[in-house]
Amino acid sequence: MTDAKKPPIKDVDAYLAGVPPRMAPALRALRATIRAAAPHAEEVMRMGAPTYLHHGTLVSFSAAAKHCAFYVMSPGPIARRKEELQGYDTAPSAIRFQPETPLPEALVTAIVQDRIRENEAKR
C-alpha cells in the first residue's frame, strides 16, 4: 500500500482554488476581511491552512467537508462575544459556519483586532 502524499499548497490563492465551489465565496470574503482588519499581517500557509501572523499567530481559516472554520487562536475573543456568536458552532478558539451563512464582516474585524491587541500585549 502506498501513501501518495499531495504536495503542500504553497499559497492562499492556490488553497482557495482547491476548496469546494460552495465554500470559496465565503472564504474569499473572510480572507478579504482579515486582510483589511490586519493590513500588516503576513499571510502564510501553516498546517495546510491560510494563516495570518502579526507578532505571532493571529488567525487562520479552512474549509472542512461540511463547514468552514475561522480559527481565532485564543479563547478570549470568542468568550467575549458569546451572544453575537449564538447560532454558530463554536469551540474555545474556533468558529465553524456554513458557507451560506458567513460570519459578519464587523464580527471578524473585531475579533482580528482583538487578536492584534492580544499579540501586541505579549511583546
mmCIF file of N, CA and C in Angstrom:
data_model
loop_
_atom_site.group_PDB
_atom_site.id
_atom_site.type_symbol
_atom_site.label_atom_id
_atom_site.label_comp_id
_atom_site.label_asym_id
_atom_site.label_seq_id
_atom_site.Cartn_x
_atom_site.Cartn_y
_atom_site.Cartn_z
ATOM 1 N N MET A 1 0.848 -1.170 0.000
ATOM 2 C CA MET A 1 0.000 0.000 0.000
ATOM 3 C C MET A 1 0.898 1.240 0.000
ATOM 4 N N THR A 2 0.618 2.163 -0.899
ATOM 5 C CA THR A 2 1.427 3.370 -0.984
ATOM 6 C C THR A 2 0.669 4.555 -0.413
ATOM 7 N N ASP A 3 1.410 5.469 0.134
ATOM 8 C CA ASP A 3 0.833 6.685 0.678
ATOM 9 C C ASP A 3 1.226 7.829 -0.241
ATOM 10 N N ALA A 4 0.386 8.082 -1.223
ATOM 11 C CA ALA A 4 0.673 9.140 -2.189
ATOM 12 C C ALA A 4 0.302 10.476 -1.563
ATOM 13 N N LYS A 5 1.305 11.162 -1.054
ATOM 14 C CA LYS A 5 1.058 12.455 -0.422
ATOM 15 C C LYS A 5 0.960 13.552 -1.475
ATOM 16 N N LYS A 6 0.015 14.441 -1.261
ATOM 17 C CA LYS A 6 -0.122 15.596 -2.140
ATOM 18 C C LYS A 6 0.997 16.577 -1.801
ATOM 19 N N PRO A 7 1.482 17.299 -2.800
ATOM 20 C CA PRO A 7 2.464 18.328 -2.477
ATOM 21 C C PRO A 7 1.796 19.420 -1.643
ATOM 22 N N PRO A 8 2.541 20.062 -0.767
ATOM 23 C CA PRO A 8 1.923 21.107 0.064
ATOM 24 C C PRO A 8 1.434 22.275 -0.788
ATOM 25 N N ILE A 9 0.354 22.865 -0.357
ATOM 26 C CA ILE A 9 -0.189 24.036 -1.038
ATOM 27 C C ILE A 9 0.710 25.212 -0.687
ATOM 28 N N LYS A 10 1.142 25.936 -1.710
ATOM 29 C CA LYS A 10 2.149 26.976 -1.498
ATOM 30 C C LYS A 10 1.605 28.320 -1.050
ATOM 31 N N ASP A 11 0.393 28.667 -1.446
ATOM 32 C CA ASP A 11 -0.125 29.972 -1.054
ATOM 33 C C ASP A 11 -1.646 29.941 -0.942
ATOM 34 N N VAL A 12 -2.193 31.037 -0.434
ATOM 35 C CA VAL A 12 -3.625 31.102 -0.153
ATOM 36 C C VAL A 12 -4.443 31.084 -1.436
ATOM 37 N N ASP A 13 -3.948 31.708 -2.491
ATOM 38 C CA ASP A 13 -4.677 31.655 -3.760
ATOM 39 C C ASP A 13 -4.849 30.209 -4.233
ATOM 40 N N ALA A 14 -3.786 29.421 -4.134
ATOM 41 C CA ALA A 14 -3.862 28.008 -4.525
ATOM 42 C C ALA A 14 -4.808 27.245 -3.604
ATOM 43 N N TYR A 15 -4.770 27.557 -2.311
ATOM 44 C CA TYR A 15 -5.674 26.911 -1.367
ATOM 45 C C TYR A 15 -7.125 27.181 -1.757
ATOM 46 N N LEU A 16 -7.448 28.461 -1.976
ATOM 47 C CA LEU A 16 -8.824 28.826 -2.311
ATOM 48 C C LEU A 16 -9.272 28.235 -3.642
ATOM 49 N N ALA A 17 -8.348 28.070 -4.573
ATOM 50 C CA ALA A 17 -8.690 27.458 -5.858
ATOM 51 C C ALA A 17 -9.084 25.994 -5.696
ATOM 52 N N GLY A 18 -8.639 25.373 -4.608
ATOM 53 C CA GLY A 18 -8.914 23.953 -4.397
ATOM 54 C C GLY A 18 -10.064 23.636 -3.463
ATOM 55 N N VAL A 19 -10.689 24.650 -2.858
ATOM 56 C CA VAL A 19 -11.801 24.362 -1.955
ATOM 57 C C VAL A 19 -13.080 24.125 -2.757
ATOM 58 N N PRO A 20 -14.048 23.427 -2.179
ATOM 59 C CA PRO A 20 -15.312 23.203 -2.890
ATOM 60 C C PRO A 20 -15.945 24.533 -3.321
ATOM 61 N N PRO A 21 -16.522 24.565 -4.513
ATOM 62 C CA PRO A 21 -17.097 25.810 -5.039
ATOM 63 C C PRO A 21 -18.109 26.478 -4.115
ATOM 64 N N ARG A 22 -18.858 25.716 -3.335
ATOM 65 C CA ARG A 22 -19.847 26.336 -2.451
ATOM 66 C C ARG A 22 -19.202 27.060 -1.279
ATOM 67 N N MET A 23 -17.948 26.724 -0.965
ATOM 68 C CA MET A 23 -17.255 27.345 0.168
ATOM 69 C C MET A 23 -16.366 28.516 -0.239
ATOM 70 N N ALA A 24 -15.945 28.527 -1.481
ATOM 71 C CA ALA A 24 -14.960 29.523 -1.930
ATOM 72 C C ALA A 24 -15.407 30.974 -1.713
ATOM 73 N N PRO A 25 -16.636 31.367 -2.070
ATOM 74 C CA PRO A 25 -17.008 32.776 -1.874
ATOM 75 C C PRO A 25 -16.931 33.224 -0.407
ATOM 76 N N ALA A 26 -17.395 32.382 0.514
ATOM 77 C CA ALA A 26 -17.356 32.741 1.940
ATOM 78 C C ALA A 26 -15.919 32.864 2.428
ATOM 79 N N LEU A 27 -15.049 31.960 1.983
ATOM 80 C CA LEU A 27 -13.662 32.016 2.422
ATOM 81 C C LEU A 27 -12.903 33.175 1.779
ATOM 82 N N ARG A 28 -13.225 33.496 0.537
ATOM 83 C CA ARG A 28 -12.605 34.674 -0.094
ATOM 84 C C ARG A 28 -13.012 35.952 0.649
ATOM 85 N N ALA A 29 -14.266 36.036 1.025
ATOM 86 C CA ALA A 29 -14.743 37.202 1.776
ATOM 87 C C ALA A 29 -14.083 37.263 3.154
ATOM 88 N N LEU A 30 -13.947 36.121 3.806
ATOM 89 C CA LEU A 30 -13.282 36.067 5.110
ATOM 90 C C LEU A 30 -11.829 36.534 4.973
ATOM 91 N N ARG A 31 -11.159 36.067 3.954
ATOM 92 C CA ARG A 31 -9.778 36.483 3.694
ATOM 93 C C ARG A 31 -9.692 37.998 3.511
ATOM 94 N N ALA A 32 -10.568 38.557 2.713
ATOM 95 C CA ALA A 32 -10.545 39.997 2.459
ATOM 96 C C ALA A 32 -10.778 40.787 3.748
ATOM 97 N N THR A 33 -11.680 40.311 4.575
ATOM 98 C CA THR A 33 -11.961 40.994 5.835
ATOM 99 C C THR A 33 -10.765 40.920 6.769
ATOM 100 N N ILE A 34 -10.135 39.766 6.863
ATOM 101 C CA ILE A 34 -8.944 39.613 7.707
ATOM 102 C C ILE A 34 -7.843 40.556 7.227
ATOM 103 N N ARG A 35 -7.610 40.569 5.927
ATOM 104 C CA ARG A 35 -6.544 41.412 5.377
ATOM 105 C C ARG A 35 -6.821 42.891 5.597
ATOM 106 N N ALA A 36 -8.083 43.295 5.514
ATOM 107 C CA ALA A 36 -8.437 44.699 5.763
ATOM 108 C C ALA A 36 -8.268 45.049 7.247
ATOM 109 N N ALA A 37 -8.603 44.119 8.130
ATOM 110 C CA ALA A 37 -8.509 44.363 9.570
ATOM 111 C C ALA A 37 -7.070 44.293 10.073
ATOM 112 N N ALA A 38 -6.219 43.568 9.368
ATOM 113 C CA ALA A 38 -4.821 43.395 9.777
ATOM 114 C C ALA A 38 -3.907 43.596 8.571
ATOM 115 N N PRO A 39 -3.846 44.824 8.049
ATOM 116 C CA PRO A 39 -3.095 45.055 6.813
ATOM 117 C C PRO A 39 -1.592 44.772 6.921
ATOM 118 N N HIS A 40 -1.057 44.744 8.130
ATOM 119 C CA HIS A 40 0.381 44.495 8.303
ATOM 120 C C HIS A 40 0.682 43.031 8.606
ATOM 121 N N ALA A 41 -0.359 42.211 8.699
ATOM 122 C CA ALA A 41 -0.150 40.786 8.989
ATOM 123 C C ALA A 41 0.426 40.079 7.767
ATOM 124 N N GLU A 42 1.265 39.118 8.032
ATOM 125 C CA GLU A 42 1.841 38.283 6.968
ATOM 126 C C GLU A 42 0.882 37.123 6.703
ATOM 127 N N GLU A 43 0.610 36.858 5.443
ATOM 128 C CA GLU A 43 -0.274 35.766 5.047
ATOM 129 C C GLU A 43 0.593 34.584 4.641
ATOM 130 N N VAL A 44 0.422 33.450 5.316
ATOM 131 C CA VAL A 44 1.219 32.253 5.054
ATOM 132 C C VAL A 44 0.309 31.025 5.073
ATOM 133 N N MET A 45 0.846 29.911 4.650
ATOM 134 C CA MET A 45 0.167 28.620 4.806
ATOM 135 C C MET A 45 0.841 27.895 5.968
ATOM 136 N N ARG A 46 0.055 27.481 6.946
ATOM 137 C CA ARG A 46 0.553 26.719 8.089
ATOM 138 C C ARG A 46 -0.372 25.540 8.312
ATOM 139 N N MET A 47 0.214 24.376 8.408
ATOM 140 C CA MET A 47 -0.555 23.154 8.645
ATOM 141 C C MET A 47 -1.695 23.026 7.643
ATOM 142 N N GLY A 48 -1.448 23.441 6.411
ATOM 143 C CA GLY A 48 -2.422 23.293 5.336
ATOM 144 C C GLY A 48 -3.539 24.312 5.324
ATOM 145 N N ALA A 49 -3.420 25.360 6.153
ATOM 146 C CA ALA A 49 -4.494 26.357 6.232
ATOM 147 C C ALA A 49 -3.935 27.769 6.091
ATOM 148 N N PRO A 50 -4.679 28.664 5.467
ATOM 149 C CA PRO A 50 -4.271 30.059 5.419
ATOM 150 C C PRO A 50 -4.185 30.619 6.844
ATOM 151 N N THR A 51 -3.061 31.248 7.136
ATOM 152 C CA THR A 51 -2.777 31.730 8.485
ATOM 153 C C THR A 51 -2.198 33.133 8.399
ATOM 154 N N TYR A 52 -2.512 33.945 9.381
ATOM 155 C CA TYR A 52 -2.059 35.332 9.412
ATOM 156 C C TYR A 52 -1.205 35.542 10.644
ATOM 157 N N LEU A 53 -0.049 36.168 10.439
ATOM 158 C CA LEU A 53 0.926 36.371 11.502
ATOM 159 C C LEU A 53 1.117 37.859 11.770
ATOM 160 N N HIS A 54 1.078 38.213 13.033
ATOM 161 C CA HIS A 54 1.385 39.574 13.482
ATOM 162 C C HIS A 54 1.837 39.449 14.927
ATOM 163 N N HIS A 55 3.137 39.513 15.141
ATOM 164 C CA HIS A 55 3.716 39.274 16.473
ATOM 165 C C HIS A 55 3.259 37.901 16.992
ATOM 166 N N GLY A 56 3.282 36.920 16.131
ATOM 167 C CA GLY A 56 2.815 35.571 16.439
ATOM 168 C C GLY A 56 1.610 35.242 15.579
ATOM 169 N N THR A 57 1.077 34.073 15.779
ATOM 170 C CA THR A 57 -0.093 33.656 15.005
ATOM 171 C C THR A 57 -1.293 34.489 15.419
ATOM 172 N N LEU A 58 -1.982 35.007 14.427
ATOM 173 C CA LEU A 58 -3.122 35.880 14.663
ATOM 174 C C LEU A 58 -4.423 35.090 14.512
ATOM 175 N N VAL A 59 -4.756 34.694 13.292
ATOM 176 C CA VAL A 59 -5.953 33.913 12.994
ATOM 177 C C VAL A 59 -5.668 33.017 11.796
ATOM 178 N N SER A 60 -6.592 32.112 11.537
ATOM 179 C CA SER A 60 -6.473 31.187 10.418
ATOM 180 C C SER A 60 -7.876 30.803 9.975
ATOM 181 N N PHE A 61 -7.982 30.166 8.809
ATOM 182 C CA PHE A 61 -9.281 29.648 8.376
ATOM 183 C C PHE A 61 -9.082 28.419 7.511
ATOM 184 N N SER A 62 -10.159 27.663 7.337
ATOM 185 C CA SER A 62 -10.089 26.474 6.483
ATOM 186 C C SER A 62 -11.482 26.047 6.046
ATOM 187 N N ALA A 63 -11.486 25.172 5.059
ATOM 188 C CA ALA A 63 -12.713 24.511 4.608
ATOM 189 C C ALA A 63 -12.641 23.065 5.079
ATOM 190 N N ALA A 64 -13.717 22.582 5.648
ATOM 191 C CA ALA A 64 -13.825 21.170 6.037
ATOM 192 C C ALA A 64 -14.891 20.537 5.145
ATOM 193 N N ALA A 65 -15.146 19.284 5.353
ATOM 194 C CA ALA A 65 -16.098 18.584 4.496
ATOM 195 C C ALA A 65 -17.490 19.208 4.532
ATOM 196 N N LYS A 66 -17.938 19.630 5.722
ATOM 197 C CA LYS A 66 -19.314 20.110 5.853
ATOM 198 C C LYS A 66 -19.440 21.533 6.381
ATOM 199 N N HIS A 67 -18.322 22.221 6.578
ATOM 200 C CA HIS A 67 -18.392 23.585 7.100
ATOM 201 C C HIS A 67 -17.100 24.333 6.803
ATOM 202 N N CYS A 68 -17.113 25.622 7.078
ATOM 203 C CA CYS A 68 -15.915 26.462 7.050
ATOM 204 C C CYS A 68 -15.547 26.736 8.506
ATOM 205 N N ALA A 69 -14.291 27.057 8.738
ATOM 206 C CA ALA A 69 -13.867 27.347 10.104
ATOM 207 C C ALA A 69 -12.963 28.572 10.136
ATOM 208 N N PHE A 70 -13.141 29.360 11.171
ATOM 209 C CA PHE A 70 -12.327 30.535 11.455
ATOM 210 C C PHE A 70 -11.655 30.255 12.789
ATOM 211 N N TYR A 71 -10.335 30.147 12.774
ATOM 212 C CA TYR A 71 -9.568 29.810 13.971
ATOM 213 C C TYR A 71 -9.017 31.097 14.576
ATOM 214 N N VAL A 72 -9.410 31.358 15.806
ATOM 215 C CA VAL A 72 -9.077 32.597 16.475
ATOM 216 C C VAL A 72 -7.792 32.475 17.292
ATOM 217 N N MET A 73 -7.344 31.289 17.570
ATOM 218 C CA MET A 73 -6.079 31.013 18.248
ATOM 219 C C MET A 73 -6.034 31.485 19.696
ATOM 220 N N SER A 74 -7.166 31.894 20.230
ATOM 221 C CA SER A 74 -7.244 32.374 21.607
ATOM 222 C C SER A 74 -8.698 32.301 22.052
ATOM 223 N N PRO A 75 -8.954 31.906 23.282
ATOM 224 C CA PRO A 75 -10.355 31.820 23.727
ATOM 225 C C PRO A 75 -10.997 33.165 24.047
ATOM 226 N N GLY A 76 -10.206 34.187 24.327
ATOM 227 C CA GLY A 76 -10.754 35.472 24.752
ATOM 228 C C GLY A 76 -11.748 36.100 23.792
ATOM 229 N N PRO A 77 -11.393 36.272 22.509
ATOM 230 C CA PRO A 77 -12.332 36.934 21.598
ATOM 231 C C PRO A 77 -13.669 36.207 21.443
ATOM 232 N N ILE A 78 -13.652 34.905 21.527
ATOM 233 C CA ILE A 78 -14.909 34.148 21.411
ATOM 234 C C ILE A 78 -15.699 34.263 22.705
ATOM 235 N N ALA A 79 -15.027 34.136 23.829
ATOM 236 C CA ALA A 79 -15.714 34.235 25.119
ATOM 237 C C ALA A 79 -16.378 35.593 25.284
ATOM 238 N N ARG A 80 -15.739 36.648 24.799
ATOM 239 C CA ARG A 80 -16.301 37.993 24.925
ATOM 240 C C ARG A 80 -17.482 38.239 23.986
ATOM 241 N N ARG A 81 -17.718 37.323 23.054
ATOM 242 C CA ARG A 81 -18.781 37.526 22.056
ATOM 243 C C ARG A 81 -19.791 36.378 22.022
ATOM 244 N N LYS A 82 -20.020 35.758 23.146
ATOM 245 C CA LYS A 82 -20.945 34.617 23.188
ATOM 246 C C LYS A 82 -22.306 34.960 22.598
ATOM 247 N N GLU A 83 -22.814 36.116 22.922
ATOM 248 C CA GLU A 83 -24.142 36.489 22.424
ATOM 249 C C GLU A 83 -24.134 36.690 20.910
ATOM 250 N N GLU A 84 -23.137 37.375 20.405
ATOM 251 C CA GLU A 84 -23.036 37.597 18.956
ATOM 252 C C GLU A 84 -22.865 36.280 18.192
ATOM 253 N N LEU A 85 -22.280 35.303 18.849
ATOM 254 C CA LEU A 85 -21.971 34.040 18.181
ATOM 255 C C LEU A 85 -23.054 32.979 18.360
ATOM 256 N N GLN A 86 -24.162 33.336 18.980
ATOM 257 C CA GLN A 86 -25.261 32.380 19.089
ATOM 258 C C GLN A 86 -25.682 31.992 17.684
ATOM 259 N N GLY A 87 -25.892 30.726 17.473
ATOM 260 C CA GLY A 87 -26.272 30.232 16.155
ATOM 261 C C GLY A 87 -25.092 29.681 15.376
ATOM 262 N N TYR A 88 -23.879 29.972 15.853
ATOM 263 C CA TYR A 88 -22.682 29.398 15.237
ATOM 264 C C TYR A 88 -22.156 28.290 16.136
ATOM 265 N N ASP A 89 -21.508 27.332 15.545
ATOM 266 C CA ASP A 89 -20.878 26.235 16.278
ATOM 267 C C ASP A 89 -19.496 26.720 16.704
ATOM 268 N N THR A 90 -19.292 26.895 18.005
ATOM 269 C CA THR A 90 -18.020 27.421 18.478
ATOM 270 C C THR A 90 -17.293 26.429 19.363
ATOM 271 N N ALA A 91 -16.002 26.599 19.401
ATOM 272 C CA ALA A 91 -15.108 25.915 20.330
ATOM 273 C C ALA A 91 -14.359 27.040 21.034
ATOM 274 N N PRO A 92 -13.549 26.755 22.030
ATOM 275 C CA PRO A 92 -12.866 27.845 22.726
ATOM 276 C C PRO A 92 -12.080 28.801 21.813
ATOM 277 N N SER A 93 -11.537 28.295 20.721
ATOM 278 C CA SER A 93 -10.761 29.193 19.858
ATOM 279 C C SER A 93 -11.090 29.024 18.376
ATOM 280 N N ALA A 94 -12.304 28.560 18.071
ATOM 281 C CA ALA A 94 -12.706 28.381 16.679
ATOM 282 C C ALA A 94 -14.202 28.632 16.512
ATOM 283 N N ILE A 95 -14.542 29.096 15.323
ATOM 284 C CA ILE A 95 -15.944 29.295 14.956
ATOM 285 C C ILE A 95 -16.170 28.540 13.654
ATOM 286 N N ARG A 96 -17.120 27.621 13.677
ATOM 287 C CA ARG A 96 -17.473 26.877 12.466
ATOM 288 C C ARG A 96 -18.771 27.469 11.920
ATOM 289 N N PHE A 97 -18.825 27.599 10.599
ATOM 290 C CA PHE A 97 -20.008 28.203 9.991
ATOM 291 C C PHE A 97 -20.271 27.581 8.627
ATOM 292 N N GLN A 98 -21.512 27.690 8.205
ATOM 293 C CA GLN A 98 -21.900 27.215 6.886
ATOM 294 C C GLN A 98 -21.574 28.321 5.878
ATOM 295 N N PRO A 99 -21.082 27.966 4.713
ATOM 296 C CA PRO A 99 -20.717 28.997 3.740
ATOM 297 C C PRO A 99 -21.907 29.856 3.298
ATOM 298 N N GLU A 100 -23.110 29.310 3.410
ATOM 299 C CA GLU A 100 -24.301 30.082 3.050
ATOM 300 C C GLU A 100 -24.647 31.114 4.129
ATOM 301 N N THR A 101 -24.037 30.979 5.304
ATOM 302 C CA THR A 101 -24.239 31.912 6.415
ATOM 303 C C THR A 101 -22.863 32.368 6.907
ATOM 304 N N PRO A 102 -22.173 33.162 6.115
ATOM 305 C CA PRO A 102 -20.817 33.563 6.503
ATOM 306 C C PRO A 102 -20.818 34.452 7.738
ATOM 307 N N LEU A 103 -19.673 34.540 8.358
ATOM 308 C CA LEU A 103 -19.526 35.404 9.526
ATOM 309 C C LEU A 103 -19.646 36.870 9.102
ATOM 310 N N PRO A 104 -20.332 37.686 9.896
ATOM 311 C CA PRO A 104 -20.447 39.113 9.571
ATOM 312 C C PRO A 104 -19.072 39.793 9.560
ATOM 313 N N GLU A 105 -18.890 40.670 8.604
ATOM 314 C CA GLU A 105 -17.618 41.375 8.449
ATOM 315 C C GLU A 105 -17.230 42.124 9.729
ATOM 316 N N ALA A 106 -18.176 42.800 10.358
ATOM 317 C CA ALA A 106 -17.883 43.561 11.577
ATOM 318 C C ALA A 106 -17.409 42.644 12.705
ATOM 319 N N LEU A 107 -17.988 41.456 12.798
ATOM 320 C CA LEU A 107 -17.582 40.494 13.825
ATOM 321 C C LEU A 107 -16.156 40.011 13.569
ATOM 322 N N VAL A 108 -15.851 39.654 12.344
ATOM 323 C CA VAL A 108 -14.494 39.192 12.002
ATOM 324 C C VAL A 108 -13.485 40.303 12.267
ATOM 325 N N THR A 109 -13.818 41.511 11.857
ATOM 326 C CA THR A 109 -12.918 42.652 12.076
ATOM 327 C C THR A 109 -12.646 42.845 13.563
ATOM 328 N N ALA A 110 -13.667 42.804 14.380
ATOM 329 C CA ALA A 110 -13.498 42.981 15.823
ATOM 330 C C ALA A 110 -12.633 41.875 16.426
ATOM 331 N N ILE A 111 -12.843 40.652 15.989
ATOM 332 C CA ILE A 111 -12.051 39.531 16.506
ATOM 333 C C ILE A 111 -10.594 39.672 16.090
ATOM 334 N N VAL A 112 -10.348 40.008 14.840
ATOM 335 C CA VAL A 112 -8.970 40.173 14.368
ATOM 336 C C VAL A 112 -8.288 41.298 15.144
ATOM 337 N N GLN A 113 -8.990 42.386 15.363
ATOM 338 C CA GLN A 113 -8.398 43.498 16.116
ATOM 339 C C GLN A 113 -8.131 43.112 17.568
ATOM 340 N N ASP A 114 -9.006 42.297 18.154
ATOM 341 C CA ASP A 114 -8.746 41.755 19.496
ATOM 342 C C ASP A 114 -7.455 40.948 19.504
ATOM 343 N N ARG A 115 -7.311 40.102 18.493
ATOM 344 C CA ARG A 115 -6.117 39.252 18.431
ATOM 345 C C ARG A 115 -4.849 40.091 18.247
ATOM 346 N N ILE A 116 -4.938 41.145 17.463
ATOM 347 C CA ILE A 116 -3.777 42.028 17.303
ATOM 348 C C ILE A 116 -3.387 42.603 18.664
ATOM 349 N N ARG A 117 -4.370 43.105 19.406
ATOM 350 C CA ARG A 117 -4.087 43.663 20.739
ATOM 351 C C ARG A 117 -3.499 42.602 21.668
ATOM 352 N N GLU A 118 -4.063 41.394 21.638
ATOM 353 C CA GLU A 118 -3.530 40.324 22.491
ATOM 354 C C GLU A 118 -2.069 40.028 22.149
ATOM 355 N N ASN A 119 -1.775 39.879 20.860
ATOM 356 C CA ASN A 119 -0.408 39.559 20.453
ATOM 357 C C ASN A 119 0.552 40.701 20.781
ATOM 358 N N GLU A 120 0.119 41.927 20.569
ATOM 359 C CA GLU A 120 0.997 43.058 20.850
ATOM 360 C C GLU A 120 1.245 43.199 22.351
ATOM 361 N N ALA A 121 0.259 42.853 23.162
ATOM 362 C CA ALA A 121 0.433 42.919 24.625
ATOM 363 C C ALA A 121 1.460 41.893 25.118
ATOM 364 N N LYS A 122 1.634 40.810 24.387
ATOM 365 C CA LYS A 122 2.603 39.763 24.762
ATOM 366 C C LYS A 122 4.039 40.148 24.446
ATOM 367 N N ARG A 123 4.220 41.152 23.592
ATOM 368 C CA ARG A 123 5.565 41.552 23.174
ATOM 369 C C ARG A 123 6.361 42.003 24.311
#
